Amino acid sequence: MSFSHAHLLGIEPLAPSEITTVLDLADQYVDLNRRPEKHAEALQGLTQINMFFEASTRTQASFEIAGQRLGADVMNMAMQASSLKKGETLIDTAMTLNAMHPDLLVVRHPHSGAVDLLAQKVNCAVLNAGDGRHEHPTQALLDALTIRRAKGRLHRLNIAICGDIAHSRVARSNILLLGKMENRVRLIGPPTLMPAGIRDFGVEVFDDMAEGLRGADVVMMLRLQRERMDGGFIPSEREYYFRYGLDAEKLAFAAPEAIVMHPGPMNRGVEIDGELADDINRSVIQEQVEMGVAVRMAAMDLLARNLRAPAEGVMV
Ligand code: NCD
């Protein structure tokens, strides 16, 4: 097993074999999580602190459950109540926590690059739980595991990522991961929601769902990230749903066995039809949540192994 990193800050530095290592270990944790007795000891004695500077439901809950199942002492910093309110900087807060000797720090922050910066200042393993519109590596890994289990492979698939690409760290991490594993990635969305220079990432770009979805094996929908928009990116939600909202009719353009994904939280009736999202024959949205816990267990387990006995050539 090889995973030669001290932190998990993004998909960018990971080799394809390291992605496979995380997913293989996560498969074992899926089995453990389906048993009534779910405890393992990979993080026994270690302290995990979750610092979420942005709202989160599933990611935070999932990291918390993952740590507890592996025996860590898990603490959620109540960021709303912390000294940040009193003007303390991110780095001061991190240094204060660092002095309490945590082993794993899970961080979500609204600014791209903030988590990387923090990782340079502390001496524990840092996991990026989403930084601005930059990366969200555990989301891409859980999406990859979901795809691999549903399709039986993670290469040479046609994968369509649809919607608000410009503001999405989920899209960015997925584009990197799916590209490294040699899939064909197509992005579909209005030109106003497509980041400049995105074609350099080796993707195809469409602004029409019928064209972009043709023959897709996987259809990944994204939320309109209104909190990151400062004005008129779309004419109206109604119009957006009409052109880009996924319903059974548009899904018919994809391959017959295509699966439907969404990282959550979903806006039913904006980017996806509620009935389709709940259709267990097409939608794997609940599986994504299940895989999230297993992938986070695997990622923290691998980082903890490097903490306890640094592997040859661990990159800090
Ligand atoms: C995503 C995020 O926070 O980037 N959600 C998640 O982690 N499940 C996507 C989103 O907020 O739309």
CSV table of N, CA, C and O and ligand atoms in Angstrom, one decimal, residues 54-59 108 129-130 132 135-136 139 142 167-170 222-225 227-228 262-266 296, ligand 1:
chain,number,residue,atom,x,y,z
A,54,GLU,N,-17.3,27.2,7.4
A,54,GLU,CA,-18.4,27.4,6.5
A,54,GLU,C,-19.4,26.3,6.8
A,54,GLU,O,-19.0,25.3,7.3
A,55,ALA,N,-20.7,26.6,6.5
A,55,ALA,CA,-21.8,25.6,6.9
A,55,ALA,C,-21.5,24.3,6.2
A,55,ALA,O,-21.0,24.2,5.1
A,56,SER,N,-21.9,23.2,6.9
A,56,SER,CA,-21.7,21.9,6.4
A,56,SER,C,-22.7,20.9,7.1
A,56,SER,O,-22.8,21.1,8.3
A,57,THR,N,-23.3,20.1,6.4
A,57,THR,CA,-24.1,19.0,7.1
A,57,THR,C,-23.4,17.7,6.9
A,57,THR,O,-22.9,17.2,7.9
A,58,ARG,N,-23.4,17.2,5.7
A,58,ARG,CA,-22.9,15.8,5.5
A,58,ARG,C,-21.4,15.7,5.7
A,58,ARG,O,-20.9,14.7,6.3
A,59,THR,N,-20.6,16.7,5.2
A,59,THR,CA,-19.2,16.5,5.3
A,59,THR,C,-18.7,16.5,6.8
A,59,THR,O,-17.9,15.6,7.2
A,108,ARG,N,-12.5,23.2,6.8
A,108,ARG,CA,-13.3,23.8,5.7
A,108,ARG,C,-13.2,25.3,5.9
A,108,ARG,O,-13.4,25.9,6.9
A,129,ALA,N,-11.4,19.9,3.9
A,129,ALA,CA,-12.9,19.5,3.8
A,129,ALA,C,-13.6,20.5,2.8
A,129,ALA,O,-14.8,20.7,2.9
A,130,GLY,N,-12.8,21.2,2.0
A,130,GLY,CA,-13.3,22.2,1.1
A,130,GLY,C,-12.8,23.6,1.3
A,130,GLY,O,-13.0,24.1,2.4
A,132,GLY,N,-12.9,27.3,-0.4
A,132,GLY,CA,-13.4,28.2,-1.5
A,132,GLY,C,-13.8,27.4,-2.7
A,132,GLY,O,-14.6,26.4,-2.5
A,135,GLU,N,-10.5,23.1,-3.9
A,135,GLU,CA,-10.6,21.7,-3.9
A,135,GLU,C,-11.4,21.1,-2.8
A,135,GLU,O,-11.7,21.8,-1.8
A,136,HIS,N,-11.9,19.9,-3.0
A,136,HIS,CA,-12.7,19.2,-2.0
A,136,HIS,C,-12.4,17.7,-2.2
A,136,HIS,O,-13.2,17.0,-2.7
A,139,GLN,N,-14.6,14.6,-1.3
A,139,GLN,CA,-15.8,14.5,-2.1
A,139,GLN,C,-15.5,13.8,-3.4
A,139,GLN,O,-16.2,12.9,-3.8
A,142,LEU,N,-15.0,10.1,-2.7
A,142,LEU,CA,-16.2,9.4,-2.4
A,142,LEU,C,-17.0,9.2,-3.7
A,142,LEU,O,-17.7,8.2,-3.9
A,167,HIS,N,-18.1,27.9,-9.7
A,167,HIS,CA,-18.0,28.1,-8.2
A,167,HIS,C,-17.7,26.9,-7.5
A,167,HIS,O,-17.8,26.8,-6.3
A,168,SER,N,-17.5,25.7,-8.2
A,168,SER,CA,-17.5,24.4,-7.5
A,168,SER,C,-16.2,23.8,-7.3
A,168,SER,O,-15.5,23.4,-8.3
A,169,ARG,N,-15.8,23.7,-6.0
A,169,ARG,CA,-14.6,22.9,-5.7
A,169,ARG,C,-14.8,21.4,-5.9
A,169,ARG,O,-13.9,20.7,-6.2
A,170,VAL,N,-16.1,21.0,-5.9
A,170,VAL,CA,-16.4,19.6,-6.2
A,170,VAL,C,-16.1,19.3,-7.6
A,170,VAL,O,-15.5,18.2,-7.9
A,222,LEU,N,-24.7,19.6,-10.1
A,222,LEU,CA,-24.1,20.5,-9.1
A,222,LEU,C,-25.1,21.5,-8.6
A,222,LEU,O,-26.0,21.9,-9.4
A,223,ARG,N,-25.0,21.9,-7.4
A,223,ARG,CA,-25.9,23.0,-6.9
A,223,ARG,C,-25.4,24.3,-7.4
A,223,ARG,O,-24.3,24.6,-7.7
A,224,LEU,N,-26.4,25.2,-7.6
A,224,LEU,CA,-26.1,26.6,-7.9
A,224,LEU,C,-25.6,27.2,-6.7
A,224,LEU,O,-26.3,27.4,-5.7
A,225,GLN,N,-24.3,27.6,-6.7
A,225,GLN,CA,-23.7,28.1,-5.4
A,225,GLN,C,-23.9,29.6,-5.3
A,225,GLN,O,-23.0,30.4,-5.5
A,227,GLU,N,-24.2,31.5,-2.8
A,227,GLU,CA,-23.4,32.3,-1.8
A,227,GLU,C,-22.1,32.7,-2.4
A,227,GLU,O,-21.4,33.6,-1.9
A,228,ARG,N,-21.6,32.1,-3.6
A,228,ARG,CA,-20.4,32.6,-4.2
A,228,ARG,C,-20.7,33.4,-5.4
A,228,ARG,O,-19.8,33.8,-6.2
A,262,HIS,N,-25.2,13.6,-7.1
A,262,HIS,CA,-25.3,15.0,-6.6
A,262,HIS,C,-24.6,15.0,-5.3
A,262,HIS,O,-24.8,14.2,-4.4
A,263,PRO,N,-23.6,15.9,-5.1
A,263,PRO,CA,-22.9,15.9,-3.8
A,263,PRO,C,-23.7,16.4,-2.6
A,263,PRO,O,-23.4,16.2,-1.5
A,264,GLY,N,-24.9,17.1,-2.9
A,264,GLY,CA,-25.7,17.7,-1.8
A,264,GLY,C,-25.0,18.9,-1.4
A,264,GLY,O,-23.8,19.1,-1.5
A,265,PRO,N,-25.7,19.9,-0.8
A,265,PRO,CA,-27.2,19.8,-0.6
A,265,PRO,C,-27.9,20.1,-2.0
A,265,PRO,O,-27.4,20.9,-2.8
A,266,MET,N,-29.0,19.5,-2.2
A,266,MET,CA,-29.7,19.6,-3.5
A,266,MET,C,-30.8,20.7,-3.4
A,266,MET,O,-31.4,20.9,-2.4
A,296,ARG,N,-13.6,8.7,4.2
A,296,ARG,CA,-12.9,9.6,5.2
A,296,ARG,C,-12.2,8.7,6.2
A,296,ARG,O,-11.1,9.1,6.7
B,1,NCD,C1,-20.4,20.6,-1.6
B,1,NCD,C2,-19.4,21.7,-1.0
B,1,NCD,O1,-19.6,22.1,0.2
B,1,NCD,O2,-18.5,22.0,-1.7
B,1,NCD,N1,-21.1,19.9,-0.6
B,1,NCD,C3,-20.6,18.9,0.0
B,1,NCD,O3,-19.5,18.9,0.6
B,1,NCD,N2,-21.4,17.8,0.1
B,1,NCD,C4,-21.2,21.2,-2.7
B,1,NCD,C5,-22.1,22.3,-2.4
B,1,NCD,O4,-22.1,23.0,-1.4
B,1,NCD,O5,-23.0,22.5,-3.3
